[in-house]
Backbone as a ProteinNet text record, in pm:
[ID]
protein_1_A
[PRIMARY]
XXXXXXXXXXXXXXXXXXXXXXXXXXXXXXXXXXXXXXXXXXXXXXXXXXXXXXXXXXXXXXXXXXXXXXXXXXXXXXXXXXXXXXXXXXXXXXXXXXXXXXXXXXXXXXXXXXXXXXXXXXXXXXXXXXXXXXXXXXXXXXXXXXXXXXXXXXXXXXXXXXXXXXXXX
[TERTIARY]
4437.6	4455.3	4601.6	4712.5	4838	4934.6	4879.7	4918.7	4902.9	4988	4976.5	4883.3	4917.1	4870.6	4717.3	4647.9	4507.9	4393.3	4494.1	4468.6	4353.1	4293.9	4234.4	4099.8	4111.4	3994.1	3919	3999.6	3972.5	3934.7	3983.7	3909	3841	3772.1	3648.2	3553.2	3553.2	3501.6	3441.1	3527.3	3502.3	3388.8	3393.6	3316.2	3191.9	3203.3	3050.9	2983.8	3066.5	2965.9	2942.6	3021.4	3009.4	2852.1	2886.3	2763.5	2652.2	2622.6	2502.8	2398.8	2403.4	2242.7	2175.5	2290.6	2226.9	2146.1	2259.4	2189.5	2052	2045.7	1937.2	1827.6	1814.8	1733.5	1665.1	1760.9	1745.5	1650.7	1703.4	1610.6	1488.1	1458.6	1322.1	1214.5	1262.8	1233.1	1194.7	1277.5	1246.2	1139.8	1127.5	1041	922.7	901.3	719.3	690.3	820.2	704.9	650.7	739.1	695.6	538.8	498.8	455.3	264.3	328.9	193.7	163.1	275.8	210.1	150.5	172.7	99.3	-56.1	-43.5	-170.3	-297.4	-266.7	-256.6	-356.6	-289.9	-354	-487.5	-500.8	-651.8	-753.9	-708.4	-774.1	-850.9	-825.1	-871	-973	-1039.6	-1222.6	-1245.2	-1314.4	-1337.8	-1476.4	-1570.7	-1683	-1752.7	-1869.8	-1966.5	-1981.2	-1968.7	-1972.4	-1857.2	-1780.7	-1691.4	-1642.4	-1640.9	-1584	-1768.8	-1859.9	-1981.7	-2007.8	-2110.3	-2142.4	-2260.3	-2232.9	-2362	-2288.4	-2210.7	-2116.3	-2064.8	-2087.6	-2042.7	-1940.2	-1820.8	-1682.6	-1657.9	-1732.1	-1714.9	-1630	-1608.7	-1550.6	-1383.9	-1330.2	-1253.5	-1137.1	-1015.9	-949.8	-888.1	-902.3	-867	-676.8	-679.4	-566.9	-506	-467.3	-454.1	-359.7	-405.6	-313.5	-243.1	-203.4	-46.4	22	80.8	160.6	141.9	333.9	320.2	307.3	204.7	131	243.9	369.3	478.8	458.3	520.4	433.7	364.3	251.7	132.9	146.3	285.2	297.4	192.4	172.4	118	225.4	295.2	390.8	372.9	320.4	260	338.9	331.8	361.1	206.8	144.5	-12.5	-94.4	-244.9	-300.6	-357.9	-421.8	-498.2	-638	-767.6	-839.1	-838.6	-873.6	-903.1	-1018.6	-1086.1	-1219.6	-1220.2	-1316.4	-1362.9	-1466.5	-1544.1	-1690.4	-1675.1	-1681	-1635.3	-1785.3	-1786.4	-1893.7	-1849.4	-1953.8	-1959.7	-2020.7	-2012.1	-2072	-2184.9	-2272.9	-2384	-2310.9	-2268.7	-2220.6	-2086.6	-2039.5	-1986.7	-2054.5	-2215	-2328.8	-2275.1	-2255.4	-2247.2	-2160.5	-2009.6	-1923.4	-1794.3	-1703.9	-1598.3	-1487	-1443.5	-1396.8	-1238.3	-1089.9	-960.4	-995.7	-935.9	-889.3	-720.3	-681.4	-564.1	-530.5	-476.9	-409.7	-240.7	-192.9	-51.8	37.8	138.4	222.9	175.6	149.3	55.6	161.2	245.5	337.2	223.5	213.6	313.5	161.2	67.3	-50.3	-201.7	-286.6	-407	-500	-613.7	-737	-834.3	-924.1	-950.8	-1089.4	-1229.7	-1360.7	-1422.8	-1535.8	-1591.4	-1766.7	-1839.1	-1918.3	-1971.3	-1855.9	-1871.8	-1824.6	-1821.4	-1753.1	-1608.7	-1481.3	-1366.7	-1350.6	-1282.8	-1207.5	-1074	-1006.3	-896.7	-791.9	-704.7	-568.6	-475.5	-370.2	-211.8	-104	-16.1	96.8	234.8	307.9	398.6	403.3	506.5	544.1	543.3	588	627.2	549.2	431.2	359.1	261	263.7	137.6	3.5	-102.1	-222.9	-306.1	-382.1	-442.4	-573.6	-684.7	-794.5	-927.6	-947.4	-1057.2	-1199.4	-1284.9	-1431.6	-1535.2	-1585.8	-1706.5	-1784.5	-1828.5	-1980.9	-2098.6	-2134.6	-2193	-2207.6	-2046.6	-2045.7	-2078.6	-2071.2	-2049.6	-2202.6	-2257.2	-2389.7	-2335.8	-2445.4	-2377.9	-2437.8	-2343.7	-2354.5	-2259.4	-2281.1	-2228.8	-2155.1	-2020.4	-1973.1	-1898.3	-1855.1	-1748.6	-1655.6	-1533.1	-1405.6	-1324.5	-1280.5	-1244.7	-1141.9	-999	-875.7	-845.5	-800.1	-769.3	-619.6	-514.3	-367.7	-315.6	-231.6	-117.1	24.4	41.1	246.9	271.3	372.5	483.7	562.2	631.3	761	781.2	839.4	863.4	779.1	789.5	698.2	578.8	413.1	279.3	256	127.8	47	49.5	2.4	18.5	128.3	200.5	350.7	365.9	307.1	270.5	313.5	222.5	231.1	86.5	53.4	-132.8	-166.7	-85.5	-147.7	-136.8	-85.4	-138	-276.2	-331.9	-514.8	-599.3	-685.6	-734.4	-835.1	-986.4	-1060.1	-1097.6	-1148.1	-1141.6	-1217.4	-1282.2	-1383.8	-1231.5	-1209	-1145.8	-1173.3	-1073.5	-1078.6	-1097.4
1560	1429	1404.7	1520.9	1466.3	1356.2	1267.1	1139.5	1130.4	1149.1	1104.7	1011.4	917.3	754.6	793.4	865.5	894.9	1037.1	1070.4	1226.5	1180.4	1015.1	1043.7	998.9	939.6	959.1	1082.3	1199.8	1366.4	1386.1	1356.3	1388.7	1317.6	1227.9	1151.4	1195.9	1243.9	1318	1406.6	1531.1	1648.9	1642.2	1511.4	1506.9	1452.5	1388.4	1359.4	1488	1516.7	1664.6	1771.3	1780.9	1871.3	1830.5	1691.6	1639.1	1631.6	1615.4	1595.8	1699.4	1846.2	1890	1818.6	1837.7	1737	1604.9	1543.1	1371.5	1400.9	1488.2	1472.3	1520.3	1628.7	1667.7	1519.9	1453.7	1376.4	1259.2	1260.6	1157.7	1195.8	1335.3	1380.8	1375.7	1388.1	1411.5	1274.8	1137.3	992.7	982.2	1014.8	949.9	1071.3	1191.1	1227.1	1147.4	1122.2	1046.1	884.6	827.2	720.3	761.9	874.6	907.3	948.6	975.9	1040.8	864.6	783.1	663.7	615.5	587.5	543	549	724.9	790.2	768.6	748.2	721.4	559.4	454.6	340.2	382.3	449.6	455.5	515.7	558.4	619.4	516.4	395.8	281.9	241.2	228.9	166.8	58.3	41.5	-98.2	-152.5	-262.4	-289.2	-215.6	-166.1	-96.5	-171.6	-98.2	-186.3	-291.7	-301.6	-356.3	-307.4	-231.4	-226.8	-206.9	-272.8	-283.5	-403.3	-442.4	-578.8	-612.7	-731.7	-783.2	-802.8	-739.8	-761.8	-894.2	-952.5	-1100.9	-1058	-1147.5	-1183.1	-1333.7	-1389.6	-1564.6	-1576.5	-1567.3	-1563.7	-1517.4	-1425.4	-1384.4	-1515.5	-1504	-1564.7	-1554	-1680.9	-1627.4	-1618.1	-1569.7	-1567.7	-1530.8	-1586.9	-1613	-1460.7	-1411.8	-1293.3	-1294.5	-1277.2	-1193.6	-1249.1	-1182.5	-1203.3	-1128.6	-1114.9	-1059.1	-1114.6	-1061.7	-1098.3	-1229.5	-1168	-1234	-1383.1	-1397.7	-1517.1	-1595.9	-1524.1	-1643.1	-1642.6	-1647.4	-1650.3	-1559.4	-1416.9	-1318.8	-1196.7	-1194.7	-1108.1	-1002.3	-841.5	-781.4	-610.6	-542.8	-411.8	-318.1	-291.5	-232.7	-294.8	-289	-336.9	-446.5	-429.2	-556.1	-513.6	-583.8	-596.7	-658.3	-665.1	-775.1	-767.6	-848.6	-876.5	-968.6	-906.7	-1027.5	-980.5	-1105.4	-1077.7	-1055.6	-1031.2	-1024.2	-1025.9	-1090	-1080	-1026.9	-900.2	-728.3	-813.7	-884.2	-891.5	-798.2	-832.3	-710.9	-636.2	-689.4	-610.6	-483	-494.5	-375.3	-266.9	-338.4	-216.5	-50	-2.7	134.5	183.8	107.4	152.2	169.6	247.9	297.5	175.8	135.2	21	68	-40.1	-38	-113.7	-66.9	-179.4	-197.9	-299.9	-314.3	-417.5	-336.4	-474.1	-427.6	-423.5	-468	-350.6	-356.9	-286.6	-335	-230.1	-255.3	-236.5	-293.8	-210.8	-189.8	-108.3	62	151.4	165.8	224.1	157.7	159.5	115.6	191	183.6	275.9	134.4	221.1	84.7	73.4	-16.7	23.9	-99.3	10.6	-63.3	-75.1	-155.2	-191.2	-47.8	-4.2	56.2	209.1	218.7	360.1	377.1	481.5	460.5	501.3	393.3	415	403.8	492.7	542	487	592.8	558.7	589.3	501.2	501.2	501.3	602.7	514	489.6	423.7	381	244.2	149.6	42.4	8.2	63.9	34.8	49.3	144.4	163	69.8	19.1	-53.6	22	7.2	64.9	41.9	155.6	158.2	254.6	195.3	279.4	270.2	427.8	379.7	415.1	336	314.9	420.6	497.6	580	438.1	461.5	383.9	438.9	493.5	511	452.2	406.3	300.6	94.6	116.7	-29.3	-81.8	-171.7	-266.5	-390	-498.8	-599.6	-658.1	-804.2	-914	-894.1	-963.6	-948.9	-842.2	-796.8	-661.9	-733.6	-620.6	-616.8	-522.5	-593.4	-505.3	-537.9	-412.8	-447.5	-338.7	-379.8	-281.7	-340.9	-204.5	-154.7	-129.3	-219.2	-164	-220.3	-46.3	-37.8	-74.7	-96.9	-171	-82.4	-12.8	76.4	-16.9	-110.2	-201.9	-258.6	-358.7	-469.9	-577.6	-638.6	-694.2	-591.1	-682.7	-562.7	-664.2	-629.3	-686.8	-720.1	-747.9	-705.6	-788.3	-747.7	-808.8	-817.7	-808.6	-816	-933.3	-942.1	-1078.8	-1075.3	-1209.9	-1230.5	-1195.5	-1127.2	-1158	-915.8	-918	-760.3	-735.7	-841.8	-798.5	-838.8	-728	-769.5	-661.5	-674.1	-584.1	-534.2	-439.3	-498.8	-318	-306.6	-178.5	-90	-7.2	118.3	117.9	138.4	135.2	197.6
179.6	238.3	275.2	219.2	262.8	211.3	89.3	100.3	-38.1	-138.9	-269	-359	-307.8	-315.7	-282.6	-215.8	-158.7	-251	-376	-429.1	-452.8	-532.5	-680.8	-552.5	-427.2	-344.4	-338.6	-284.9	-275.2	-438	-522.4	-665	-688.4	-681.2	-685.4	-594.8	-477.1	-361.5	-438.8	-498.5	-546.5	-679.1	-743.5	-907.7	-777.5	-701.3	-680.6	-606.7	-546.9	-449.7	-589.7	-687.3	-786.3	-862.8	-876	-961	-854.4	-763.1	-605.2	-684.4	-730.1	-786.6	-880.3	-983.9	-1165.9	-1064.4	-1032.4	-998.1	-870.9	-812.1	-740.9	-777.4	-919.2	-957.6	-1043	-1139.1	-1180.5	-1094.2	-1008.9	-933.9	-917.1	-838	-855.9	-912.5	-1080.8	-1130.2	-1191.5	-1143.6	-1181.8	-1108.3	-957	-889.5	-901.3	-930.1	-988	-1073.5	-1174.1	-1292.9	-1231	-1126.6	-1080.3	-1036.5	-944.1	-928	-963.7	-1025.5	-1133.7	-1270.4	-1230	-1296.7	-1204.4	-1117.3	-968.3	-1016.8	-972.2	-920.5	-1047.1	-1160.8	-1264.8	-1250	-1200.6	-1169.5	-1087.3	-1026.9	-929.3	-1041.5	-1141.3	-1234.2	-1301	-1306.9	-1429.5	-1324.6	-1434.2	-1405.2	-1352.7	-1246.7	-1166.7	-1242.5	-1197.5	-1217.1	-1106	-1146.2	-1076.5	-944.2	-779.7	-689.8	-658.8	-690.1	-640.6	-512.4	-463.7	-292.2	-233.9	-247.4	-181	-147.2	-40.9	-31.4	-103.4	-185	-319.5	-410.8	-392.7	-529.2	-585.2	-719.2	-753.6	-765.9	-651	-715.8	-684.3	-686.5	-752.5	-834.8	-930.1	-1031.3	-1013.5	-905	-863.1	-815.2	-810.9	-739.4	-620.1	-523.3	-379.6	-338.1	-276.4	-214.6	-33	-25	149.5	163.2	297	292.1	464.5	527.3	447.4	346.2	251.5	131.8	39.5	-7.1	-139	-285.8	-377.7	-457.7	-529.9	-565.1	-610.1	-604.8	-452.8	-375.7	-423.1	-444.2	-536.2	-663.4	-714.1	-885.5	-930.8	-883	-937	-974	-1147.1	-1110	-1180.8	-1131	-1160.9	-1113.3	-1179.4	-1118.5	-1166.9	-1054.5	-1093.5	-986.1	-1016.4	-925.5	-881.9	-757.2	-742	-681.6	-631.5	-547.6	-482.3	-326.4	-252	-177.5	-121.9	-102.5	33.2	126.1	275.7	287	307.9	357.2	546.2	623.7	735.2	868.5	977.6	1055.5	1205.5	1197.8	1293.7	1413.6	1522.9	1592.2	1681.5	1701.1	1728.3	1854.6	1946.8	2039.3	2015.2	1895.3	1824.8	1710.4	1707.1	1633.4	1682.8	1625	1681.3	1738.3	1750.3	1794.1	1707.5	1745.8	1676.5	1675.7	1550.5	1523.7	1459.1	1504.2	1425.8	1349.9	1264.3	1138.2	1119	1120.9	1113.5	986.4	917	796.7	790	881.9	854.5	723.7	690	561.5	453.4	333	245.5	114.2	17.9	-55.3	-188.6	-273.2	-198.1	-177.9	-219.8	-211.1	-164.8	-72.9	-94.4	-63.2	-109.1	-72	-8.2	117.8	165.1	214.6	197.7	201.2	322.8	361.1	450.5	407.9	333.2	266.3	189.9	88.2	-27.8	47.8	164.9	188.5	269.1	179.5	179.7	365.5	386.3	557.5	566.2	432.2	458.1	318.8	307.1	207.2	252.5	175.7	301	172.6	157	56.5	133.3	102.5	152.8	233.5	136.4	122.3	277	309.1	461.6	605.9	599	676.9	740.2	835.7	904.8	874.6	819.8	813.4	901.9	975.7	1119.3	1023.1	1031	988.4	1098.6	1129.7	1220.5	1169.5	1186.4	1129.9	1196.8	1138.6	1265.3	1291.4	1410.9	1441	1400.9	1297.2	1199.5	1080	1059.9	987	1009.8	1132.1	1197.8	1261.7	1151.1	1136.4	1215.4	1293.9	1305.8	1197	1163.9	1065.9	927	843.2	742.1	674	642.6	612.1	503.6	408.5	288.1	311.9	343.8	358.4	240.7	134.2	26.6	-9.1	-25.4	-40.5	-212.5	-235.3	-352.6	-353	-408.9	-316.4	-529.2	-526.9	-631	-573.1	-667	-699.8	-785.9	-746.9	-833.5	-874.5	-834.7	-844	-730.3	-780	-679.6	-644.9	-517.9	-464.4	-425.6	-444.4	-395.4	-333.8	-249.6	-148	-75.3	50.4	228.3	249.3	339.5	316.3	502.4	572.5	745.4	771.1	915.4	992.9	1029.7	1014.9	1048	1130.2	1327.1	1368.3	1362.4	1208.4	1240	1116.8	1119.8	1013.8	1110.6	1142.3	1266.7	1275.9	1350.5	1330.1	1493.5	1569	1685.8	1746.7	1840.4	1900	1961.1	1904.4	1992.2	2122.3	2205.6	2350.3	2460.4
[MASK]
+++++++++++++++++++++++++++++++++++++++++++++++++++++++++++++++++++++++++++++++++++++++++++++++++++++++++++++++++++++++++++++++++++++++++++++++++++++++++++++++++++++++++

């Protein structure tokens, strides 16, 4: 560096590039175990039917979405369910359907009357799931996401006008 007054910069430089393996292994090695606690949450037992339509969740509490769970004085690191009864208009019977729910933090698995139409991790991702028309009845449907929190704020964290269901084009 040339400059006396500037050494203990260049030696502070040198302890961090020296230390850069230890500390990044270290991190790695923080975030599998984040990891494998995660994966860990999908493991715990739901009630039988819960991502199907019939299912009693009366008893359940509602919550308006977009938002994170936080938000609704829900302060939680783990999971949640969420639940819509939703209506297929007949003129989309049989056709290939988006699903759009917006950034999901940090994991969700996501059902379309009891069969999975897709998992996404990452906090940050817009979730785009597309439906066979195989799957798509008209009338009454159960769309029901399953979304883990590692930390932080969880639950759809978007803008309303990105949850939205709508025929591929």
């Amino acid at each position: 560096l040339g400059k006396p007054e500037l050494q203990h910069f260049a030696e502070q430089l040198d302890k961090i590039i020296e230390s850069y393996p230890e500390e990044l292994k270290n991190y790695q090695d923080r975030h599998a175990a984040r990891e494998e606690n995660v994966n860990s949450n999908f493991v715990r037992a739901l009630p039988a039917g819960w991502n199907k339509a019939g299912f009693d969740d009366a008893a359940w509490k509602e919550m308006d979405l977009p938002r994170h769970w936080e938000s609704a004085g829900v302060y939680l690191d783990g999971e949640m369910v969420f639940r819509k009864t939703i209506q297929i208009p007949k003129a989309w019977e049989g056709q290939d359907l988006n699903l759009k729910l917006g950034p999901i933090d940090d994991i969700d698995k996501t059902y379309l009357n009891g069969q999975q139409v897709g998992v996404t991790r990452g906090w940050s991702i817009p979730r785009k799931y597309r439906i066979p028309g195989a799957q798509v009845k008209a009338g009454a449907a159960t769309l029901a996401v399953r979304v883990v929190d590692s930390g932080g704020q969880g639950g759809f964290h978007g803008k309303p006008e990105q949850l939205f269901l709508e025929p591929v084009a």
